[in-house]
Amino acid sequence: MQKKMAYSFPDEVLEHVFSFIQSDKDRNAVSAVCKSWYEIERWCRRKVFIGNCYAVSPTMVIKRFPEVRSIELKGKPHFADFNLVPDGWGGYVLPWIVEMAGAYPWLEEIRLKRMVVTDESLELIAKSFKNFKVLVLFSCEGFSTDGLAAIAAGCKNLRELDLRESEVDDMSGHWLTHFPETCTSLVSLNISCLGSDEVSFSALERLVGRCPNLRSLRLNRAVTIDKIANILRHAPQLVDFGTGNYATELRPDVLANLTGAFSSCKKLKSLSGFWDVVPAYLPALYSVCSRLTSLNLSYATIQSPEIIKLVSRCPSLQRLLVLDYIEDSGLEALASSCKDLQELRVFPSDPFGVEPNVSLTEQGLVAVSLGCPKLQSVLYFCRRMTNAALVTIAQNCPNFTRFRLCIIEPKTADYLTLEPLDIGFGAIVEHCKDLRRLSLSGLLTDRVFEYIGTYAKKLEMLSVAFAGNSDLGLHHVLSGCESLRKLEIRDCPFGDKALLANAAKLETMRSLWMSSCTVSFGACKLLGQTVPRLNVEVIDEIEPPGSRPESFPVDKLYIYRSVSGPRFDMPPFVWTMDEERKILHSEFRHLL
Amino acid sequence: MPNMEFQLGLALPTPNIIMGFDLNNHGLDHLKDIGGFSGKSKRSFEQAFGKFKQECKTKTLLLWSGQPNEEEDQKDQKKTTFSTIDENDAEEVDQVVGWPPIKTWRKKMFQQQHRVCRIENNRVAGKDNGRSIYVKVKMEGVAITRKVDLRLYHSYQTLTNSLITVFAKDKKCADDDYTRYILTYQDKEGDWLIAGDIPWQNFIRSVQRLKIVRNWS
């Protein structure tokens, strides 16, 4: 019966049908139907997403999917963003590029996040992939403008070069001159992270001028305000623009020029940049405001009145990133002007200050939750919170998909009742049934984890710091959160019991990070040796964990599932809990 | 109160500041609005509180003269130097690693904006390549001390308008109250003067800190 089914559709027909299925989840489901579908699907999969570069080896990926055109890789754990992962930990992309250079000559797209990329990798990309189109390096490091020059010179059909938030060794701004005069294919260029004080501006201008399809351009701080107008006039078709440096003394002619340049950009919907912005230059943007859907003011040190003036002119705003200079009054204005707001991120202007320097409190967030019915995603830094406010916010916004609250002082209680914020966060998970991402802060007991385990059934990522009383807290999360993929914990009294009791759960997740908790070395060893497809890595920069008693807690712990076994590129301060591999590890180190 | 025995090495003690003050004291209403201090700031909060109490009683005389009590200021100086350094020195040893969770490049931006080579008075000067000049701004009757970057403004008018608008919200003034306030500043010699007499460029080079006071005339 099954054979008949397989022959009733020729492979090409099935392939054609499968080509309409883009999402990874669906593709994976298709490949699990039967052997022949698995075979057909694997030959026509063009896009692969690997959430943890150590979960699988390049060889295995290439073997299963021989015709890939687009690959996305993520490396370091999320907490690397906050300096919790020591330098040299890993996440090297070179081994992947080396193997793909041979196996995927028609590779078009590489997207990397939190990986170490070297100039050698970039040169290899430029040399190996004749039809290369898209390079996105999100929060990457390890390369210089020399590598970028190789990409510019070698990739004749480059469409997208996006270096967002990466750390680039700036040798000079001249890498831009390596784009040949024949390059007209750019659609997106993001160089906002570059520090270079000399960006070869004339090369940039010429490049922008000859790329008629350029839709997204994000400049860096080196491009001064008088040059911004020139660039805009070369690319009035821009949809997304990141300005350069706005700092200068007020000159009416520059202001007029800029105003004219912005008003000629009829398609502009997204703005960012604004370093050192002088308020007097903000009116230049007014012609664009009514169309703006995304505004990133998080580098701008302008005060609340100026922010309000700008934001109240943006009724179509869907996304706002801003510093806490906006204050509660600014958030109230936002709530009444921007009814389409979906995402709000408020960053602290003085995070290490001892006293508050702005009047931004829980009231601001409550106001936005009340006034903006489409609000889905929140990142909010503040210095005080109450359970009542969180309950109100939860009731106003049952559609939250991402909620990240950071009360700057660890273990801050409800400032009115002095109680823990368990009930508040409990209300968030109870009301927001589609919540996928949650970050906790403030004073929290095991109770909040009970709420999370009970209600947060769609939660995929949870970040916890300075919270909980006992292993029960961790147990609630691991046993209750069915959709959990990523869990990161720091400075919590969670130890062996919950971890060992829920060992099987760990194989269903992408990764678990625990630092400054109370998990013992012995428990780590047990986990690593008994759960087959789990890599258990202990990070300790001071001394080998084995030199202390087994009951001693480890400093940092990173556990992730993998089908390719422990990795070989660990630095000396990372220990894998697999005794057999440890010997191999030191044997291979001379090869690195 | 929850069990505190699991305080780990890097964790900071729970703030418990509000307990120490009588929140029913009318004059402290707006101070109540500021919560969540660390144990370290308790001292600076107390001495700000002490100063405010004094200001409450002697408001009209002291501040109108434009010359705050000098002795008091010196005491302030000694006490605030410590907390000022705390505020601005991001390399402070007992800061918790990776907290608050802000990306490294954003932190670098803050450090550039708040960089202190030497702290003299309350002026925060950077390496000075034409970038920010931060000075502290206080408004009488408002407990929050803000910092403003003078490079953002090109005239007294724009500076004053912005400042008063921001601070007025804390005091919840009516619009016509704006005319009742004037901007004063402390210059390099330590004298308090009314802002507006010298050219703007000279002003931003010599101003050390700002204070918005009520105009009683």
PDB file of N, CA and C in Angstrom, chain B residues 38-78:
ATOM      1  N   SER B  38      19.845  51.456  46.940  1.00  0.00           N
ATOM      2  CA  SER B  38      20.729  50.449  47.527  1.00  0.00           C
ATOM      3  C   SER B  38      21.185  50.951  48.882  1.00  0.00           C
ATOM      4  N   GLY B  39      21.714  50.066  49.641  1.00  0.00           N
ATOM      5  CA  GLY B  39      22.197  50.433  50.966  1.00  0.00           C
ATOM      6  C   GLY B  39      23.205  51.558  50.898  1.00  0.00           C
ATOM      7  N   LYS B  40      24.005  51.537  49.853  1.00  0.00           N
ATOM      8  CA  LYS B  40      25.064  52.539  49.744  1.00  0.00           C
ATOM      9  C   LYS B  40      24.492  53.938  49.617  1.00  0.00           C
ATOM     10  N   SER B  41      23.380  54.058  48.902  1.00  0.00           N
ATOM     11  CA  SER B  41      22.868  55.392  48.642  1.00  0.00           C
ATOM     12  C   SER B  41      22.095  55.924  49.839  1.00  0.00           C
ATOM     13  N   LYS B  42      21.934  55.075  50.847  1.00  0.00           N
ATOM     14  CA  LYS B  42      21.144  55.511  51.990  1.00  0.00           C
ATOM     15  C   LYS B  42      21.743  56.777  52.561  1.00  0.00           C
ATOM     16  N   ARG B  43      23.049  56.810  52.563  1.00  0.00           N
ATOM     17  CA  ARG B  43      23.691  57.974  53.152  1.00  0.00           C
ATOM     18  C   ARG B  43      23.373  59.207  52.341  1.00  0.00           C
ATOM     19  N   SER B  44      23.519  59.109  51.028  1.00  0.00           N
ATOM     20  CA  SER B  44      23.288  60.300  50.223  1.00  0.00           C
ATOM     21  C   SER B  44      21.827  60.682  50.233  1.00  0.00           C
ATOM     22  N   PHE B  45      20.952  59.700  50.365  1.00  0.00           N
ATOM     23  CA  PHE B  45      19.537  59.991  50.433  1.00  0.00           C
ATOM     24  C   PHE B  45      19.233  60.744  51.718  1.00  0.00           C
ATOM     25  N   GLU B  46      19.824  60.277  52.812  1.00  0.00           N
ATOM     26  CA  GLU B  46      19.613  60.936  54.097  1.00  0.00           C
ATOM     27  C   GLU B  46      20.097  62.355  54.086  1.00  0.00           C
ATOM     28  N   GLN B  47      21.286  62.533  53.482  1.00  0.00           N
ATOM     29  CA  GLN B  47      21.791  63.902  53.548  1.00  0.00           C
ATOM     30  C   GLN B  47      21.073  64.800  52.560  1.00  0.00           C
ATOM     31  N   ALA B  48      20.488  64.198  51.508  1.00  0.00           N
ATOM     32  CA  ALA B  48      19.653  65.002  50.626  1.00  0.00           C
ATOM     33  C   ALA B  48      18.385  65.363  51.367  1.00  0.00           C
ATOM     34  N   PHE B  49      17.901  64.387  52.138  1.00  0.00           N
ATOM     35  CA  PHE B  49      16.698  64.586  52.934  1.00  0.00           C
ATOM     36  C   PHE B  49      16.946  65.684  53.963  1.00  0.00           C
ATOM     37  N   GLY B  50      18.118  65.624  54.586  1.00  0.00           N
ATOM     38  CA  GLY B  50      18.440  66.626  55.587  1.00  0.00           C
ATOM     39  C   GLY B  50      18.485  68.014  54.981  1.00  0.00           C
ATOM     40  N   LYS B  51      19.059  68.066  53.804  1.00  0.00           N
ATOM     41  CA  LYS B  51      19.197  69.353  53.124  1.00  0.00           C
ATOM     42  C   LYS B  51      17.835  69.889  52.751  1.00  0.00           C
ATOM     43  N   PHE B  52      16.975  68.978  52.324  1.00  0.00           N
ATOM     44  CA  PHE B  52      15.647  69.407  51.910  1.00  0.00           C
ATOM     45  C   PHE B  52      14.887  69.973  53.090  1.00  0.00           C
ATOM     46  N   LYS B  53      14.989  69.285  54.239  1.00  0.00           N
ATOM     47  CA  LYS B  53      14.305  69.761  55.446  1.00  0.00           C
ATOM     48  C   LYS B  53      14.698  71.193  55.728  1.00  0.00           C
ATOM     49  N   GLN B  54      16.008  71.425  55.604  1.00  0.00           N
ATOM     50  CA  GLN B  54      16.516  72.760  55.865  1.00  0.00           C
ATOM     51  C   GLN B  54      15.969  73.749  54.849  1.00  0.00           C
ATOM     52  N   GLU B  55      15.958  73.306  53.596  1.00  0.00           N
ATOM     53  CA  GLU B  55      15.476  74.187  52.529  1.00  0.00           C
ATOM     54  C   GLU B  55      14.028  74.553  52.751  1.00  0.00           C
ATOM     55  N   CYS B  56      13.263  73.591  53.223  1.00  0.00           N
ATOM     56  CA  CYS B  56      11.855  73.836  53.484  1.00  0.00           C
ATOM     57  C   CYS B  56      11.657  75.013  54.417  1.00  0.00           C
ATOM     58  N   LYS B  57      12.473  75.020  55.507  1.00  0.00           N
ATOM     59  CA  LYS B  57      12.278  76.062  56.512  1.00  0.00           C
ATOM     60  C   LYS B  57      12.787  77.407  56.056  1.00  0.00           C
ATOM     61  N   THR B  58      13.927  77.371  55.348  1.00  0.00           N
ATOM     62  CA  THR B  58      14.581  78.640  55.064  1.00  0.00           C
ATOM     63  C   THR B  58      14.521  79.006  53.595  1.00  0.00           C
ATOM     64  N   LYS B  59      13.592  78.417  52.925  1.00  0.00           N
ATOM     65  CA  LYS B  59      13.503  78.536  51.462  1.00  0.00           C
ATOM     66  C   LYS B  59      13.639  79.959  50.967  1.00  0.00           C
ATOM     67  N   THR B  60      12.732  80.821  51.397  1.00  0.00           N
ATOM     68  CA  THR B  60      12.655  82.140  50.799  1.00  0.00           C
ATOM     69  C   THR B  60      13.941  82.923  50.995  1.00  0.00           C
ATOM     70  N   LEU B  61      14.489  82.889  52.167  1.00  0.00           N
ATOM     71  CA  LEU B  61      15.668  83.698  52.435  1.00  0.00           C
ATOM     72  C   LEU B  61      16.891  83.140  51.737  1.00  0.00           C
ATOM     73  N   LEU B  62      17.190  81.868  52.020  1.00  0.00           N
ATOM     74  CA  LEU B  62      18.421  81.271  51.505  1.00  0.00           C
ATOM     75  C   LEU B  62      18.491  81.342  49.989  1.00  0.00           C
ATOM     76  N   LEU B  63      17.484  80.800  49.344  1.00  0.00           N
ATOM     77  CA  LEU B  63      17.607  80.585  47.913  1.00  0.00           C
ATOM     78  C   LEU B  63      17.427  81.860  47.120  1.00  0.00           C
ATOM     79  N   TRP B  64      16.618  82.767  47.600  1.00  0.00           N
ATOM     80  CA  TRP B  64      16.415  83.988  46.831  1.00  0.00           C
ATOM     81  C   TRP B  64      17.713  84.783  46.766  1.00  0.00           C
ATOM     82  N   SER B  65      18.463  84.732  47.799  1.00  0.00           N
ATOM     83  CA  SER B  65      19.714  85.459  47.753  1.00  0.00           C
ATOM     84  C   SER B  65      20.631  84.876  46.684  1.00  0.00           C
ATOM     85  N   GLY B  66      20.264  83.736  46.179  1.00  0.00           N
ATOM     86  CA  GLY B  66      21.066  83.123  45.128  1.00  0.00           C
ATOM     87  C   GLY B  66      22.350  82.543  45.666  1.00  0.00           C
ATOM     88  N   GLN B  67      22.561  82.628  46.978  1.00  0.00           N
ATOM     89  CA  GLN B  67      23.809  82.112  47.535  1.00  0.00           C
ATOM     90  C   GLN B  67      23.472  81.081  48.592  1.00  0.00           C
ATOM     91  N   PRO B  68      23.393  79.816  48.187  1.00  0.00           N
ATOM     92  CA  PRO B  68      23.108  78.794  49.192  1.00  0.00           C
ATOM     93  C   PRO B  68      24.158  78.803  50.273  1.00  0.00           C
ATOM     94  N   ASN B  69      23.791  78.372  51.407  1.00  0.00           N
ATOM     95  CA  ASN B  69      24.685  78.354  52.543  1.00  0.00           C
ATOM     96  C   ASN B  69      26.000  77.682  52.189  1.00  0.00           C
ATOM     97  N   GLU B  70      27.072  78.433  52.303  1.00  0.00           N
ATOM     98  CA  GLU B  70      28.350  77.930  51.806  1.00  0.00           C
ATOM     99  C   GLU B  70      28.870  76.758  52.613  1.00  0.00           C
ATOM    100  N   GLU B  71      28.664  76.885  53.906  1.00  0.00           N
ATOM    101  CA  GLU B  71      29.145  75.818  54.788  1.00  0.00           C
ATOM    102  C   GLU B  71      28.463  74.509  54.435  1.00  0.00           C
ATOM    103  N   GLU B  72      27.153  74.659  54.249  1.00  0.00           N
ATOM    104  CA  GLU B  72      26.374  73.475  53.907  1.00  0.00           C
ATOM    105  C   GLU B  72      26.883  72.858  52.608  1.00  0.00           C
ATOM    106  N   ASP B  73      27.231  73.759  51.706  1.00  0.00           N
ATOM    107  CA  ASP B  73      27.705  73.268  50.412  1.00  0.00           C
ATOM    108  C   ASP B  73      28.996  72.494  50.539  1.00  0.00           C
ATOM    109  N   GLN B  74      29.874  72.961  51.418  1.00  0.00           N
ATOM    110  CA  GLN B  74      31.141  72.266  51.593  1.00  0.00           C
ATOM    111  C   GLN B  74      30.924  70.882  52.158  1.00  0.00           C
ATOM    112  N   LYS B  75      30.011  70.823  53.105  1.00  0.00           N
ATOM    113  CA  LYS B  75      29.697  69.499  53.681  1.00  0.00           C
ATOM    114  C   LYS B  75      29.167  68.604  52.592  1.00  0.00           C
ATOM    115  N   ASP B  76      28.299  69.200  51.781  1.00  0.00           N
ATOM    116  CA  ASP B  76      27.752  68.472  50.626  1.00  0.00           C
ATOM    117  C   ASP B  76      28.869  67.915  49.784  1.00  0.00           C
ATOM    118  N   GLN B  77      29.821  68.827  49.540  1.00  0.00           N
ATOM    119  CA  GLN B  77      30.932  68.474  48.657  1.00  0.00           C
ATOM    120  C   GLN B  77      31.618  67.207  49.133  1.00  0.00           C
ATOM    121  N   LYS B  78      31.918  67.182  50.433  1.00  0.00           N
ATOM    122  CA  LYS B  78      32.663  66.033  50.946  1.00  0.00           C
ATOM    123  C   LYS B  78      31.827  64.780  50.812  1.00  0.00           C
TER     124      LYS B  78
END
